[in-house]
Every structure is written in C-alpha cells, then in structure tokens.
mmCIF file of C-alpha atoms and ligand atoms in Angstrom:
data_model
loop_
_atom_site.group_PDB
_atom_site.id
_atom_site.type_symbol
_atom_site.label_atom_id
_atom_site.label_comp_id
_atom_site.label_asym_id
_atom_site.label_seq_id
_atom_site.Cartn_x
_atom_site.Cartn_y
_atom_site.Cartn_z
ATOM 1 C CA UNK A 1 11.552 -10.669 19.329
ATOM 2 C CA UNK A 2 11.482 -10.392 23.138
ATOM 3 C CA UNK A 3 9.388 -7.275 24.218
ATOM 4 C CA UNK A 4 12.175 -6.283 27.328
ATOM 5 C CA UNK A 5 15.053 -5.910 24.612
ATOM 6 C CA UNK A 6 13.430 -2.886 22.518
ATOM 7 C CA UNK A 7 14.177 -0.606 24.938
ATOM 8 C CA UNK A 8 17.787 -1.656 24.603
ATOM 9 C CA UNK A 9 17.781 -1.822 21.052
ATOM 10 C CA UNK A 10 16.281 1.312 21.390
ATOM 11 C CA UNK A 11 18.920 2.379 22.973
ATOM 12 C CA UNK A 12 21.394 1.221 20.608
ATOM 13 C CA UNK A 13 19.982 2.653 17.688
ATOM 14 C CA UNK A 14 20.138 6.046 19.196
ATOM 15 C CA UNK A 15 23.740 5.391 19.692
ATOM 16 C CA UNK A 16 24.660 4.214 16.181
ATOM 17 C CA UNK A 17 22.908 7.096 14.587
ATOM 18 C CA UNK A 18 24.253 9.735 16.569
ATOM 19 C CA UNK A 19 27.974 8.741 16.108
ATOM 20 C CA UNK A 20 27.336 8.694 12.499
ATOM 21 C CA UNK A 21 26.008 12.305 12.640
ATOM 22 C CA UNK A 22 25.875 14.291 15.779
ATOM 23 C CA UNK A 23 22.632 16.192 14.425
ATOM 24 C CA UNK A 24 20.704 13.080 12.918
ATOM 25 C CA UNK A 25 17.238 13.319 15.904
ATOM 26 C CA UNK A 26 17.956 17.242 15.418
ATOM 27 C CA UNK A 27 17.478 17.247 11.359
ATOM 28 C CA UNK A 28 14.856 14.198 12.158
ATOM 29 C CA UNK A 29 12.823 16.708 14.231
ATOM 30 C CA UNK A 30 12.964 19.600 12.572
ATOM 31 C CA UNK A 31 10.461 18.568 9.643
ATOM 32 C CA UNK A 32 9.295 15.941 7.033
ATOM 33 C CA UNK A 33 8.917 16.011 3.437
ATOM 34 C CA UNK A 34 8.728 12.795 2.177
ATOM 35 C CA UNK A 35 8.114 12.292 -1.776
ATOM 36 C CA UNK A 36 6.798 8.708 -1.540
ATOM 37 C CA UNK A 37 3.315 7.696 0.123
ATOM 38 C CA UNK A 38 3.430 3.599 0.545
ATOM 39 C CA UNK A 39 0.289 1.807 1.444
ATOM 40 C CA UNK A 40 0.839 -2.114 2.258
ATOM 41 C CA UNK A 41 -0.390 -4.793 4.232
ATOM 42 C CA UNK A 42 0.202 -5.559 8.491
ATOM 43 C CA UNK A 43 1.796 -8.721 7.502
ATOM 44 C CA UNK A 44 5.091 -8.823 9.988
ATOM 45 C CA UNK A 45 7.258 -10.310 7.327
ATOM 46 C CA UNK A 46 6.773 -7.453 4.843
ATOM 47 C CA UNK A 47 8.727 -4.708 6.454
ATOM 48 C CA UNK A 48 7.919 -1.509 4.435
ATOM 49 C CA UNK A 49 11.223 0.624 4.969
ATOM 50 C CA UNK A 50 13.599 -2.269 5.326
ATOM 51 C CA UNK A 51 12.945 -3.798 1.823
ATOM 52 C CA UNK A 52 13.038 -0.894 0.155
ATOM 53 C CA UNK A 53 16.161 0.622 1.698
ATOM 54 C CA UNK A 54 14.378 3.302 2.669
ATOM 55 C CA UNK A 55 15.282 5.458 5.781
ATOM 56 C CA UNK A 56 12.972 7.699 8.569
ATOM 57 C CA UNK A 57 11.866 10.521 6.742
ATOM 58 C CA UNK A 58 11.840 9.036 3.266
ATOM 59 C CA UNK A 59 8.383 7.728 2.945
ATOM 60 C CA UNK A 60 4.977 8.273 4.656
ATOM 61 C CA UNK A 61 3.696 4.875 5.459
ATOM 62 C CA UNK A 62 0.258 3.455 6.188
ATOM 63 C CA UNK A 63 -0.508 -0.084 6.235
ATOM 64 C CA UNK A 64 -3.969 -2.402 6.993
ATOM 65 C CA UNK A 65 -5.001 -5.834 6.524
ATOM 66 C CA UNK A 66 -4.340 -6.737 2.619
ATOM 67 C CA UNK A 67 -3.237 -3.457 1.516
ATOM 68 C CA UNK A 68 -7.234 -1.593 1.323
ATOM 69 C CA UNK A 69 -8.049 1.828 0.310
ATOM 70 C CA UNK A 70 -11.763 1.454 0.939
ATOM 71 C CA UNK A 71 -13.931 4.482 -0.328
ATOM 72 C CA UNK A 72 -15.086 5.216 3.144
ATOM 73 C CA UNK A 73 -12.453 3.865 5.116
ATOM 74 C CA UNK A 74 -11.369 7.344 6.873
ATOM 75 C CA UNK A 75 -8.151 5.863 8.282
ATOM 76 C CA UNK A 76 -6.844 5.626 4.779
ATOM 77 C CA UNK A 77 -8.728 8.175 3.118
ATOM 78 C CA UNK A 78 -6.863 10.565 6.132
ATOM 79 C CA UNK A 79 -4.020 9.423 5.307
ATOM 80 C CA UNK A 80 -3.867 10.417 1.386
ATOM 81 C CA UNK A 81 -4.878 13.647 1.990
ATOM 82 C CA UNK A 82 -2.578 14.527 4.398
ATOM 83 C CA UNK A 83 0.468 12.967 1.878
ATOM 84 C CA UNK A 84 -1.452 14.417 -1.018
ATOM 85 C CA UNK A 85 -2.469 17.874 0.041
ATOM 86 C CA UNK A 86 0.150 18.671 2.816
ATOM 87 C CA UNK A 87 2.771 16.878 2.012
ATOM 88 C CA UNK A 88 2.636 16.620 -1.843
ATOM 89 C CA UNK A 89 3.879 13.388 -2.105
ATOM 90 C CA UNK A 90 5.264 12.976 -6.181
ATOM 91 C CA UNK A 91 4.053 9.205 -5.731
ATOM 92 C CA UNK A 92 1.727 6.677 -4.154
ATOM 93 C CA UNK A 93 2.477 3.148 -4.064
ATOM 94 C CA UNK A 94 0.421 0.307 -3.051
ATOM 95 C CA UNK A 95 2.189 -2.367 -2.431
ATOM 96 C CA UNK A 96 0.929 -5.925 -2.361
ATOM 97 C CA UNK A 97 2.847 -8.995 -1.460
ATOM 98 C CA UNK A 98 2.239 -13.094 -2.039
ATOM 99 C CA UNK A 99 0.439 -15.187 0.384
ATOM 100 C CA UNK A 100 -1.135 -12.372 1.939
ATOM 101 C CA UNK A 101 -3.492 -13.730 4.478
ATOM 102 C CA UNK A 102 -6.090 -11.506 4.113
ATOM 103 C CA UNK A 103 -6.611 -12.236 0.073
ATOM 104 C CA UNK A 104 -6.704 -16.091 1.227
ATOM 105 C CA UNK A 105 -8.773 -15.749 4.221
ATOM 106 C CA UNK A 106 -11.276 -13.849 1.162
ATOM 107 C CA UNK A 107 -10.961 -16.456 -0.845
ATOM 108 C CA UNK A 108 -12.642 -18.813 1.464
ATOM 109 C CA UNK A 109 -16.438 -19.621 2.921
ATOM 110 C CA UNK A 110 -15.221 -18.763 6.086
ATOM 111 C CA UNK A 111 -17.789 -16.525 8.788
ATOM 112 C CA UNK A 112 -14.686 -14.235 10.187
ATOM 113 C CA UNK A 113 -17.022 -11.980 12.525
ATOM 114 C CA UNK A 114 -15.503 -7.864 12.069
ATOM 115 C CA UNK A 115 -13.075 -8.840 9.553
ATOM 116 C CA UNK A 116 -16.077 -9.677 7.125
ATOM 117 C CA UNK A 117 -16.727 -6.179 5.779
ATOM 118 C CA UNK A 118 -12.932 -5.591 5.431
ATOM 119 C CA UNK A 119 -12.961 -8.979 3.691
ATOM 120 C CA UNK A 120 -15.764 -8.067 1.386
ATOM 121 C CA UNK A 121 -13.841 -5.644 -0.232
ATOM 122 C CA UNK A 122 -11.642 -8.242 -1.553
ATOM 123 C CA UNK A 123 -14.236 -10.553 -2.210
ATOM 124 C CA UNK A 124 -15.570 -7.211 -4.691
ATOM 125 C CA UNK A 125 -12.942 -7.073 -6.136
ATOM 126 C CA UNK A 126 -12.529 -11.314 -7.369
ATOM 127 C CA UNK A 127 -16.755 -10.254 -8.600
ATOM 128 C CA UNK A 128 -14.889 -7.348 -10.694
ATOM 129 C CA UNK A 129 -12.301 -10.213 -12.204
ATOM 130 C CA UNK A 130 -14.473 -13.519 -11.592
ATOM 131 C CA UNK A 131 -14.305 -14.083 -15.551
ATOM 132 C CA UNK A 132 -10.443 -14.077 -15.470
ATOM 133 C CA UNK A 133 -9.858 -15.665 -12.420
ATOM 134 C CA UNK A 134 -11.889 -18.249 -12.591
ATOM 135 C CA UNK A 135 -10.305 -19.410 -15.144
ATOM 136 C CA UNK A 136 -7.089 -20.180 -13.671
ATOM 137 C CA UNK A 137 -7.264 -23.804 -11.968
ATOM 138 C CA UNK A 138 -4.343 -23.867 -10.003
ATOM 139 C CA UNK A 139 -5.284 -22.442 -6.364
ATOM 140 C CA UNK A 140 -1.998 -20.708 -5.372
ATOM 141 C CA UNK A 141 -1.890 -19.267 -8.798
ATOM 142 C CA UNK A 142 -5.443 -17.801 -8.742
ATOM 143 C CA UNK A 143 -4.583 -16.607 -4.993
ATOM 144 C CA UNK A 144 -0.862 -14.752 -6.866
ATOM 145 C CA UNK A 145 -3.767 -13.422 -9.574
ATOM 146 C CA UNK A 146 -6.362 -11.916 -6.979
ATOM 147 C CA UNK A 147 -3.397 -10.396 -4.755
ATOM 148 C CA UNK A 148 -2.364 -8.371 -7.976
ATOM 149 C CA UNK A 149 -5.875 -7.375 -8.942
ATOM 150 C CA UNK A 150 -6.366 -6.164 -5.708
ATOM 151 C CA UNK A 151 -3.474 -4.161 -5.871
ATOM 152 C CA UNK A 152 -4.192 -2.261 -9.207
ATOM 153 C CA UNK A 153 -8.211 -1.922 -7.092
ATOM 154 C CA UNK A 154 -6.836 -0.514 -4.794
ATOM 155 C CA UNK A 155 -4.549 2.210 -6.936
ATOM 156 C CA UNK A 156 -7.720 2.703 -8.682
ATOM 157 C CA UNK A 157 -9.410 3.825 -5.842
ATOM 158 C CA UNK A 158 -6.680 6.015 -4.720
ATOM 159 C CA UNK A 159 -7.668 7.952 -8.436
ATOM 160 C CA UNK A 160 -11.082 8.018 -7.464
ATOM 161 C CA UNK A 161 -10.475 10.520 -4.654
ATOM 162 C CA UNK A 162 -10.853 14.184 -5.098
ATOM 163 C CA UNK A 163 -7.105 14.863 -3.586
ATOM 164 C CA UNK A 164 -5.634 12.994 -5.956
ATOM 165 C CA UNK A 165 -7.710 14.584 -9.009
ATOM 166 C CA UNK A 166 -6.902 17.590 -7.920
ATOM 167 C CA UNK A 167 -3.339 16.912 -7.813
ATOM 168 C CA UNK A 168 -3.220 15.740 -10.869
ATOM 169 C CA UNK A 169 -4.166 18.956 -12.446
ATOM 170 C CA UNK A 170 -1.818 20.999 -10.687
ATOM 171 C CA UNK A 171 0.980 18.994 -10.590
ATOM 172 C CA UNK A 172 3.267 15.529 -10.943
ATOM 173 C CA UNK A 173 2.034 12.709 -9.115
ATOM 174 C CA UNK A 174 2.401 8.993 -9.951
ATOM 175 C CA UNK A 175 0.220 5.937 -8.656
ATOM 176 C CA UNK A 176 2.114 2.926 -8.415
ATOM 177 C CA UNK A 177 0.634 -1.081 -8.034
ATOM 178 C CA UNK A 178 3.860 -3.071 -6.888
ATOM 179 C CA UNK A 179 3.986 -6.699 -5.265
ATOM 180 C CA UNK A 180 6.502 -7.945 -2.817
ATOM 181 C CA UNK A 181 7.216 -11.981 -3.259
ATOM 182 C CA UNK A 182 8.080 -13.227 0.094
ATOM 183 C CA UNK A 183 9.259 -16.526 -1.238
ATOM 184 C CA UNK A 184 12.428 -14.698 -2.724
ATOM 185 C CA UNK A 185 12.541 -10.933 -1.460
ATOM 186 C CA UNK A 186 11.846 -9.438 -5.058
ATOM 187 C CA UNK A 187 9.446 -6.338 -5.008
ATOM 188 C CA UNK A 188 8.131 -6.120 -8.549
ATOM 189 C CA UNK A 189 6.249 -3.554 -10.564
ATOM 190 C CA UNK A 190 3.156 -4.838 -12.221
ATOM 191 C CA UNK A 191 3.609 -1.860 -14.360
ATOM 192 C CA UNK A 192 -0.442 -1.548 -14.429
ATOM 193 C CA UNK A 193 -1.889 0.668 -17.413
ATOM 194 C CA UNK A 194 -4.154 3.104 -15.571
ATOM 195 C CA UNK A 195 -4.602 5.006 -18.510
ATOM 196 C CA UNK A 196 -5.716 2.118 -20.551
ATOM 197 C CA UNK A 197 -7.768 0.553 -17.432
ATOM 198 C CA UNK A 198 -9.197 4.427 -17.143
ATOM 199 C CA UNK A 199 -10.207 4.936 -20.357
ATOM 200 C CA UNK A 200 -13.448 4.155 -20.106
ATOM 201 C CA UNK A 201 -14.411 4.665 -16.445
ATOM 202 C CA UNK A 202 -13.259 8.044 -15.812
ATOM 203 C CA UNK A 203 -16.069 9.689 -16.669
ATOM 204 C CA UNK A 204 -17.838 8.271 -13.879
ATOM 205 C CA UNK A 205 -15.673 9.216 -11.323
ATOM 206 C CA UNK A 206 -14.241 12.374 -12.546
ATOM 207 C CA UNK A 207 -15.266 15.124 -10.164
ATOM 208 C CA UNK A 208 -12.304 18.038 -10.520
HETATM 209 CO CO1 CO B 301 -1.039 -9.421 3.720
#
C-alpha cells in the first residue's frame, strides 16, 4: 500500500459509489444508526468491515491492541456509551482473532516498556484461567485458548458497565465473543454462556 495512491483510490471510490446511487455521501451524511457495536484488535490483516460484509454506516467500530475493554480505559469505556446510550446499539461484539500479537507478546517474559500495563491485562486474564491453560502443552494451542478467554474477558467486562446494565433493563441488547482465524478467513462464534459464566458473579458487579 503506497501512501500517494489513497488519494486516488480515494478518488475512485467516490466515483464508484456515486454512479451506483447519486445520493449515497448525501444519505451517508445525513445520520447514523448503526445496530452493531464491534470491538477488535489493530492487527492490519483483520479488517473489521471487509470480513464481515459490512458497509459505512452499518457498524460502530473501535479497535486497540488485542481487542481490551479495560475497566478504566476511557477510550473504550467512551466508546460503549456513546453506542449504548446514544446510539442503542441491539449488539456488541468483541471480536478476537488467532495469532494476535498482543496475546503472544503476553504470553512471554518480555520488558515491553508502555505496552506493559496494556499487556497486564492479558496476563490477568491467563491468572483467571491458569488452571485450564496450563494444562494444555502444545504452545500454539494454549496461545488459540488464551485468545478466546480473553475474548469472553473482555465481553464480561463490557456487562460490568453501568450502560450496559442499564440497557439491559430497558431493552434488547446482545453481547457477543467471536474469533476471526486468519489462517482460513472463518469468523466463528464461541457461543460463550454468559448466563452460566454470570451466575455466580453478578452479584458483585450488579449496580442498576
Ligand atoms: Co491482535
């Protein structure tokens, strides 16, 4: 990707949507109201809208390092109540994907000066799951493992938040854990249980 040819793809774009439909950048202006709130990783190679099909308007989009929803993280925390509130997104997805390099560089004794803290929160969340995960002795199998538990973390901390408590009392709204395999394009559900996983922690985070 050569940094002097956006402007001319740019260009091009423009030109393909508008002779589908004259009015596209008029009915793209005039307002959003996406249903679908997708939190995913930086990673280049996992391109949010383009696996899914999606197109602009469709889904409110935020992305980090790893896919995080850190409790005090106010980029993030922003950015679900602003879908949540304003928006009233129906669901939120967090969206994983294999050979992320932010689960592996957590997986390893490795000093990486700012990224450390954002790191930690990975390295919490293997401390959550050390009895399971330890147990698996294959590495790239334990690094598929912590990817997915840090997914269905992360949805669990998008429960904890007041927004989404409150939205669940008043209306229909859906947390999603998915995973995108970048060895063969799939994006799968990991269909994770929250009521089950829930059950017994709710009561400490339960605030609406
Ligand atoms: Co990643």
């Amino acid at each position: 990707m050569l940094i002097k040819n956006i402007f001319q793809n740019n260009q091009k774009w423009i030109s393909e949507k508008i002779k589908s439909d004259k009015e596209y950048f008029k009915k793209l202006s005039s307002g959003q109201s996406p249903e679908i709130l997708y939190i995913g990783c930086s990673d280049s190679r996992v391109s949010a809208e383009e696996l899914m099909g999606a197109n602009p308007g469709d889904i409110f989009v935020h992305r980090n390092i790893a896919n995080m929803v850190p409790n005090t993280d106010l980029s993030a925390m922003s950015v679900i109540n602003y879908a949540v509130s304003h928006l009233k997104v129906k669901h939120i997805v967090v969206c994983g994907h294999y050979d992320c390099g932010g689960v592996k560089a957590a997986m390893q004794s490795t000093d990486l000066g700012i990224l450390n803290p954002w790191l930690r929160n990975i390295r919490d969340v293997y401390r959550l799951h050390k009895s399971e995960l330890d147990l698996i002795n294959d590495g790239g199998l334990r690094h598929k493992r912590l990817v997915e538990l840090n997914i269905q973390e992360q949805c669990i901390n998008i429960i904890k938040t007041s927004d989404v408590q409150k939205a669940y009392k008043d209306r229909s709204i859906t947390v999603h854990g998915w995973v995108f395999d970048i060895h063969t394009g799939q994006l799968k559900d990991l269909k994770i249980d929250f009521d089950k996983i829930l059950e017994n922690i709710m009561e400490i985070y339960h605030i609406i």
